[in-house]
Tab-separated table of C-alpha atoms and ligand atoms in Angstrom:
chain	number	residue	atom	x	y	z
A	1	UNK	CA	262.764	191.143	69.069
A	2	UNK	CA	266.108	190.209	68.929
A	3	UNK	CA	267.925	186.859	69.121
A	4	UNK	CA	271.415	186.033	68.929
A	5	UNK	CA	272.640	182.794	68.900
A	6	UNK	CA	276.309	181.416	69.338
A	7	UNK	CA	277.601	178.485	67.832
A	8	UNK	CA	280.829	176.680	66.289
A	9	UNK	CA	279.081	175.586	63.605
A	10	UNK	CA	276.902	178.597	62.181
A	11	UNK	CA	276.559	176.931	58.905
A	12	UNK	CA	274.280	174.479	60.342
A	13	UNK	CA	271.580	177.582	61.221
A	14	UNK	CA	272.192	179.152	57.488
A	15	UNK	CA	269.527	177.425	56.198
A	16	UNK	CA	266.455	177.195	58.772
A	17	UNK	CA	266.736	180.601	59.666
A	18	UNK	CA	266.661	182.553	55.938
A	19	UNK	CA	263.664	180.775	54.013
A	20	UNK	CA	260.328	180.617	54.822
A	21	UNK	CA	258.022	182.257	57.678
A	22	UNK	CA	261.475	182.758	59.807
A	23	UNK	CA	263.023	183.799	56.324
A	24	UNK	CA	260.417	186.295	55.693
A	25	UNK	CA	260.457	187.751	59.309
A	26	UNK	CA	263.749	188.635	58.834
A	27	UNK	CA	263.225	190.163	55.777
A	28	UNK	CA	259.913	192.548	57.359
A	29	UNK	CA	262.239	193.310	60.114
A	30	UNK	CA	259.633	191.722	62.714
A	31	UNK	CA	262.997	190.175	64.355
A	32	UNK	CA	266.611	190.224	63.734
A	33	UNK	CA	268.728	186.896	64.219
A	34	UNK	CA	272.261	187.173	64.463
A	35	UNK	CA	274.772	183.966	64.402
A	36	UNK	CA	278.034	184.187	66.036
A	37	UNK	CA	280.729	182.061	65.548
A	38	UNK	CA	281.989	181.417	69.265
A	39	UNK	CA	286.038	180.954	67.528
A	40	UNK	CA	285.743	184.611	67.241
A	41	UNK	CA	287.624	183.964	70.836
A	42	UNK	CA	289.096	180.931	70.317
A	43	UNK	CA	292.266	180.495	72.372
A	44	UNK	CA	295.723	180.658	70.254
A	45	UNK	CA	296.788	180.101	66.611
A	46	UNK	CA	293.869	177.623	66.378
A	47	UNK	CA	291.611	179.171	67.814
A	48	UNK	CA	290.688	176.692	70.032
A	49	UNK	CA	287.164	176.356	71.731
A	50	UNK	CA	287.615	173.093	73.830
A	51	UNK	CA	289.378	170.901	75.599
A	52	UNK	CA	289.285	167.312	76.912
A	53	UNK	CA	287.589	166.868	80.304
A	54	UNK	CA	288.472	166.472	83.632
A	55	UNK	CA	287.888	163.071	84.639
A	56	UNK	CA	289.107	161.655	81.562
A	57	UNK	CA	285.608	161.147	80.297
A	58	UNK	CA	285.618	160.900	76.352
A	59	UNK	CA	284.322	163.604	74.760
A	60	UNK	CA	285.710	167.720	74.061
A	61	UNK	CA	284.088	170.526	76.552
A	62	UNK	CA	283.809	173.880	75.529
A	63	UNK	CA	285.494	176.263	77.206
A	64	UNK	CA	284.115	178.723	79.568
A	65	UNK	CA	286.761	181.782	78.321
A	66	UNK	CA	285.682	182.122	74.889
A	67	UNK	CA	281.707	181.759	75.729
A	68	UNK	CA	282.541	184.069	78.389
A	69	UNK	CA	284.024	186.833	76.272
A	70	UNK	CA	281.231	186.631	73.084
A	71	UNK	CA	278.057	186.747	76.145
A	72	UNK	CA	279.825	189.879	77.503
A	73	UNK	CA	280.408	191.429	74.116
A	74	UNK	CA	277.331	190.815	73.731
A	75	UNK	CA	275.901	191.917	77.024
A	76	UNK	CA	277.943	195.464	76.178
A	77	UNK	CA	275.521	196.234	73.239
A	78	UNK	CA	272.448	195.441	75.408
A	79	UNK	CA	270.080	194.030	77.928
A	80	UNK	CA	268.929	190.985	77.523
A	81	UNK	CA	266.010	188.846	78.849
A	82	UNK	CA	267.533	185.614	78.926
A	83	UNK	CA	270.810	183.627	78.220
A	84	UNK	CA	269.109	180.609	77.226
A	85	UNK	CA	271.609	177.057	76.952
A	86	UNK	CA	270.073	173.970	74.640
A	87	UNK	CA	270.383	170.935	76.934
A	88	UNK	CA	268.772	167.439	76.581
A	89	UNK	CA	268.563	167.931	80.321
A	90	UNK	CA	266.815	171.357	80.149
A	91	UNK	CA	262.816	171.598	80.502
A	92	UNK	CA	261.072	170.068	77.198
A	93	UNK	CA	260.149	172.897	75.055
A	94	UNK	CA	256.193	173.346	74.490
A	95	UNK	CA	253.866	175.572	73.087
A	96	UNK	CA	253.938	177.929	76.678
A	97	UNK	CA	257.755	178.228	76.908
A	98	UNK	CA	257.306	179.086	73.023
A	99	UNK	CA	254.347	182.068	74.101
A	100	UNK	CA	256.311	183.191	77.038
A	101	UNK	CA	259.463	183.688	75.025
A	102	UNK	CA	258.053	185.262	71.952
A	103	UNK	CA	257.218	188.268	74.360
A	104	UNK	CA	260.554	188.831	75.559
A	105	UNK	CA	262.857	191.392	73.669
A	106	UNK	CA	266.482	189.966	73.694
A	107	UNK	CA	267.372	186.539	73.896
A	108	UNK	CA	270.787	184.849	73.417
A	109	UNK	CA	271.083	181.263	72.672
A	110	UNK	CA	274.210	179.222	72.739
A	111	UNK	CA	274.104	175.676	71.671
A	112	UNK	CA	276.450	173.106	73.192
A	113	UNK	CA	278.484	170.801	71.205
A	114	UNK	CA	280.582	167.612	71.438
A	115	UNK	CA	280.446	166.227	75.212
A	116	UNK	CA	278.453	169.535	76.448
A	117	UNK	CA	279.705	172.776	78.318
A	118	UNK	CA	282.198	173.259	80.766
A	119	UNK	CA	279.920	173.437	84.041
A	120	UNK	CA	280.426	176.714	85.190
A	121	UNK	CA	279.033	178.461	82.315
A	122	UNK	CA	275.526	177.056	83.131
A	123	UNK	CA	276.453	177.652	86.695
A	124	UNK	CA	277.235	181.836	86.073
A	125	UNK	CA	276.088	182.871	83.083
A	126	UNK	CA	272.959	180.907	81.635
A	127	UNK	CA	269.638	182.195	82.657
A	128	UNK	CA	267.527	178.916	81.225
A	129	UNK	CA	268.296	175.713	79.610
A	130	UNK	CA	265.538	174.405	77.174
A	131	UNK	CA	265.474	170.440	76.008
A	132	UNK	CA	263.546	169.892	72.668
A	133	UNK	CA	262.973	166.344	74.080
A	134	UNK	CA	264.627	163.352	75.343
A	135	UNK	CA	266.830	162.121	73.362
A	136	UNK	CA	270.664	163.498	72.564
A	137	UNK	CA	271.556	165.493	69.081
A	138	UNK	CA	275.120	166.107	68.657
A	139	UNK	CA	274.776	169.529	68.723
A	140	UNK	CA	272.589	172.878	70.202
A	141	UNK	CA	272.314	173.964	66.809
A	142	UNK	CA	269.042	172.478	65.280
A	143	UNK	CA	267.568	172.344	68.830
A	144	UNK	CA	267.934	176.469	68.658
A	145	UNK	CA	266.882	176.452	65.471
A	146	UNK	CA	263.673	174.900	66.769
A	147	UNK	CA	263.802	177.216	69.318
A	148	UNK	CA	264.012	180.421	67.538
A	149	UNK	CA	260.928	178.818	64.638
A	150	UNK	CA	258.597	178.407	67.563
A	151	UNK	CA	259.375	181.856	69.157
A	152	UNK	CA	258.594	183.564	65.634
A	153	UNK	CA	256.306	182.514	64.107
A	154	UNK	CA	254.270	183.425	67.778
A	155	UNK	CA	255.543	187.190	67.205
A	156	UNK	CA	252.468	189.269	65.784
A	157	UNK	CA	253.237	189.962	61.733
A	158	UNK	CA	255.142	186.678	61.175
A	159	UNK	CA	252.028	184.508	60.574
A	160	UNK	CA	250.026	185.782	58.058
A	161	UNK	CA	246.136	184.965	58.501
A	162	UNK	CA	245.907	182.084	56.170
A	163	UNK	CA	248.727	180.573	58.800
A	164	UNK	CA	247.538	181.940	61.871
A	165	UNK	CA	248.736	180.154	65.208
A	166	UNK	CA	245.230	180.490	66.845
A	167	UNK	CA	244.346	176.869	65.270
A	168	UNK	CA	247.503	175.476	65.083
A	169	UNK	CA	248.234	172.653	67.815
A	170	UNK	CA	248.587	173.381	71.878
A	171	UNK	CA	248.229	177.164	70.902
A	172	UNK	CA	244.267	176.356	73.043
A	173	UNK	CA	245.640	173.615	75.140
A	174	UNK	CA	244.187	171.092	72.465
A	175	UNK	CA	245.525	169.003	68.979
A	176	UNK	CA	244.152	171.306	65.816
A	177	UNK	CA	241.020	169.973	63.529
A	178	UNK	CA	241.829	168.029	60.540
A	179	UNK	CA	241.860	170.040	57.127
A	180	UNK	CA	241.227	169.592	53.770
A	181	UNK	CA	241.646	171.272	50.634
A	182	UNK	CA	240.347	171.003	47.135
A	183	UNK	CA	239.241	168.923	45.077
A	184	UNK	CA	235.929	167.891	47.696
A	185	UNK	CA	236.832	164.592	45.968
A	186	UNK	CA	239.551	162.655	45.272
A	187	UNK	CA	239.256	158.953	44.337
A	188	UNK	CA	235.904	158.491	46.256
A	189	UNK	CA	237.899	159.683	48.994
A	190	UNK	CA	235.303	162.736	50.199
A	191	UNK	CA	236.163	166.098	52.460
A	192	UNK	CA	233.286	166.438	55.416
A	193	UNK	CA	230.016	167.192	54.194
A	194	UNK	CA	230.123	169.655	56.403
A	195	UNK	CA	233.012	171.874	55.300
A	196	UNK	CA	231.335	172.450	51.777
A	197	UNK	CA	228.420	173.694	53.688
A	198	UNK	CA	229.498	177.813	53.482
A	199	UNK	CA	228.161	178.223	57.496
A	200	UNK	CA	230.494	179.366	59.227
A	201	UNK	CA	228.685	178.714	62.759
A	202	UNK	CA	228.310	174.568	61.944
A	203	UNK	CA	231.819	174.815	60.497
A	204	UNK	CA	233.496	176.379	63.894
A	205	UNK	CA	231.483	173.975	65.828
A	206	UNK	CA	232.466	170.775	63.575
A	207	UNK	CA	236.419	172.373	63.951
A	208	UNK	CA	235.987	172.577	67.721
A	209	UNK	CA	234.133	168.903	67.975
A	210	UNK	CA	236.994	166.894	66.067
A	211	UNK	CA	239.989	168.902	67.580
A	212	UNK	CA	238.436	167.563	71.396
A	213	UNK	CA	237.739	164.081	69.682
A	214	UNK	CA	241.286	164.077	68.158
A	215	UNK	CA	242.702	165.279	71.246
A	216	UNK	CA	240.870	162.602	73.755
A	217	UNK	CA	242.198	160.168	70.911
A	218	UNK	CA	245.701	161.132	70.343
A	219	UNK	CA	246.862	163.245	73.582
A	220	UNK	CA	244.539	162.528	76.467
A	221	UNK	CA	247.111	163.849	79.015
A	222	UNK	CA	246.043	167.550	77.443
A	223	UNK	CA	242.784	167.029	78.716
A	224	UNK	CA	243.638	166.487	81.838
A	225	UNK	CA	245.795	169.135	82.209
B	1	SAH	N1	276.764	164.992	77.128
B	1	SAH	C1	275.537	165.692	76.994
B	1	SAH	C2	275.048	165.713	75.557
B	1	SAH	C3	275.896	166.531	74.655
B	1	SAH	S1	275.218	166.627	73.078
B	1	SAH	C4	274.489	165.007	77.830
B	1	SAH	O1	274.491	163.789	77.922
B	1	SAH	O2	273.608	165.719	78.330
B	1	SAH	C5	275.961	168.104	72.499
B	1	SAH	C6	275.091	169.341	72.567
B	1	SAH	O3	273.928	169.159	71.804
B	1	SAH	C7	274.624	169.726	73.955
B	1	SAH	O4	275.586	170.497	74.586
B	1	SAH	C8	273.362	170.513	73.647
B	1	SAH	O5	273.655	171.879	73.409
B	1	SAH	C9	272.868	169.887	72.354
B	1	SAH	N2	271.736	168.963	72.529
B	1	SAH	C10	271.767	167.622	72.361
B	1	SAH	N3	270.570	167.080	72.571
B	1	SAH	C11	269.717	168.096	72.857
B	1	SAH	C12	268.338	168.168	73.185
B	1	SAH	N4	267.582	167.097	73.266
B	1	SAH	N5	267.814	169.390	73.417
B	1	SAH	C13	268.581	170.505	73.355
B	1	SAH	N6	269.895	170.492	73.067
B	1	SAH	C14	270.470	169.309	72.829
């Protein structure tokens, strides 16, 4: 798989995207994330990416020209599944946007900044626009950083066992288990009994009890879904 994502400010996806289980994906060559700086096109000696909006409203837009020219560079090299746009008012990410996209084989992301995008780029070019939740960030880049850690870590060879998604939460519609790790005691405080037991059968079915228990606690609206 291949994202690319396009930015003004790549030094804000440096760091999320080269440690760690997105780090090491990279490194196995399970996908390949490239960062573009959209002032590649910038406009004149500044190379200027926005402007002040029509309407007077506070705030800089960015430009449709220069996104235009870096997606169709882009689009030259290849086919791509979808030109995805960070919004606050796209649909919320969840753990089936994160499924459905970790299948797909080229994605581009471009992250807004300041005020937002001029109109007609989410009008023409964008394919999807994906919110990480209701509230406003000042910028697409740590929402696509999100973004692109939920896609791969879903892509078989990122996860290793130990990590799996399979029992991570939403991955079965459901909040994971609790775990525990050694010591089986800590200040009187004690893991479940039955944990230490070494069956895997009453283990599985303790796991499966508390992650419907913690789920009817915590996130009832899964249920009923
Ligand atoms: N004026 C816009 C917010 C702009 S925030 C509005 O009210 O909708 C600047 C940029 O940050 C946006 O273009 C978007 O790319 C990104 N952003 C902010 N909050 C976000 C969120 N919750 N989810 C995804 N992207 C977000």
């Amino acid at each position: 798989m291949r994202i690319d994502i396009i930015t003004v400010v790549p030094e804000l996806l440096e760091s999320p995207l080269s440690h760690s289980i997105v780090g090491r994906a990279i490194k196995k060559g399970i996908v390949e994330i490239e960062v573009h700086n959209l002032r590649k096109y910038g406009k004149g000696p500044r190379l200027q990416v926005d402007d002040y909006s029509y309407g007077g409203d506070a705030g800089m837009v960015l430009m449709v020209e220069p996104v235009f020219k870096m997606i169709e560079e882009l689009k030259s090299q290849r086919d791509y599944d979808e030109v995805i746009y960070m919004s606050p008012d796209g649909e919320v990410l969840n753990q089936g946007i994160a499924n459905e996209l970790s299948l797909k084989g080229n994605i581009i992301i471009l992250c807004g900044h300041y005020k937002g995008i001029d109109n007609r780029i989410r009008e023409h070019l964008i394919t999807r626009e994906i919110s990480v939740g209701d509230y406003v960030l000042s910028g697409g880049e740590i929402p696509a950083a999100i973004l692109a850690d939920a896609i791969v870590r879903l892509i078989p060879g990122a996860l290793t066992d130990e990590t799996s998604a399979l029992s991570d939460c939403f991955q079965d519609g459901l909040l994971a288990s609790e775990i525990y790790t050694r010591p089986a005691e800590f200040n009187g405080w004690k893991v479940p009994e039955v944990l230490l037991s070494g069956n895997p059968k009453l283990i599985r079915e303790w796991q499966d009890e508390n992650a419907i228990q913690r789920t009817r606690e915590r996130r009832p609206d899964l249920l009923d879904e």
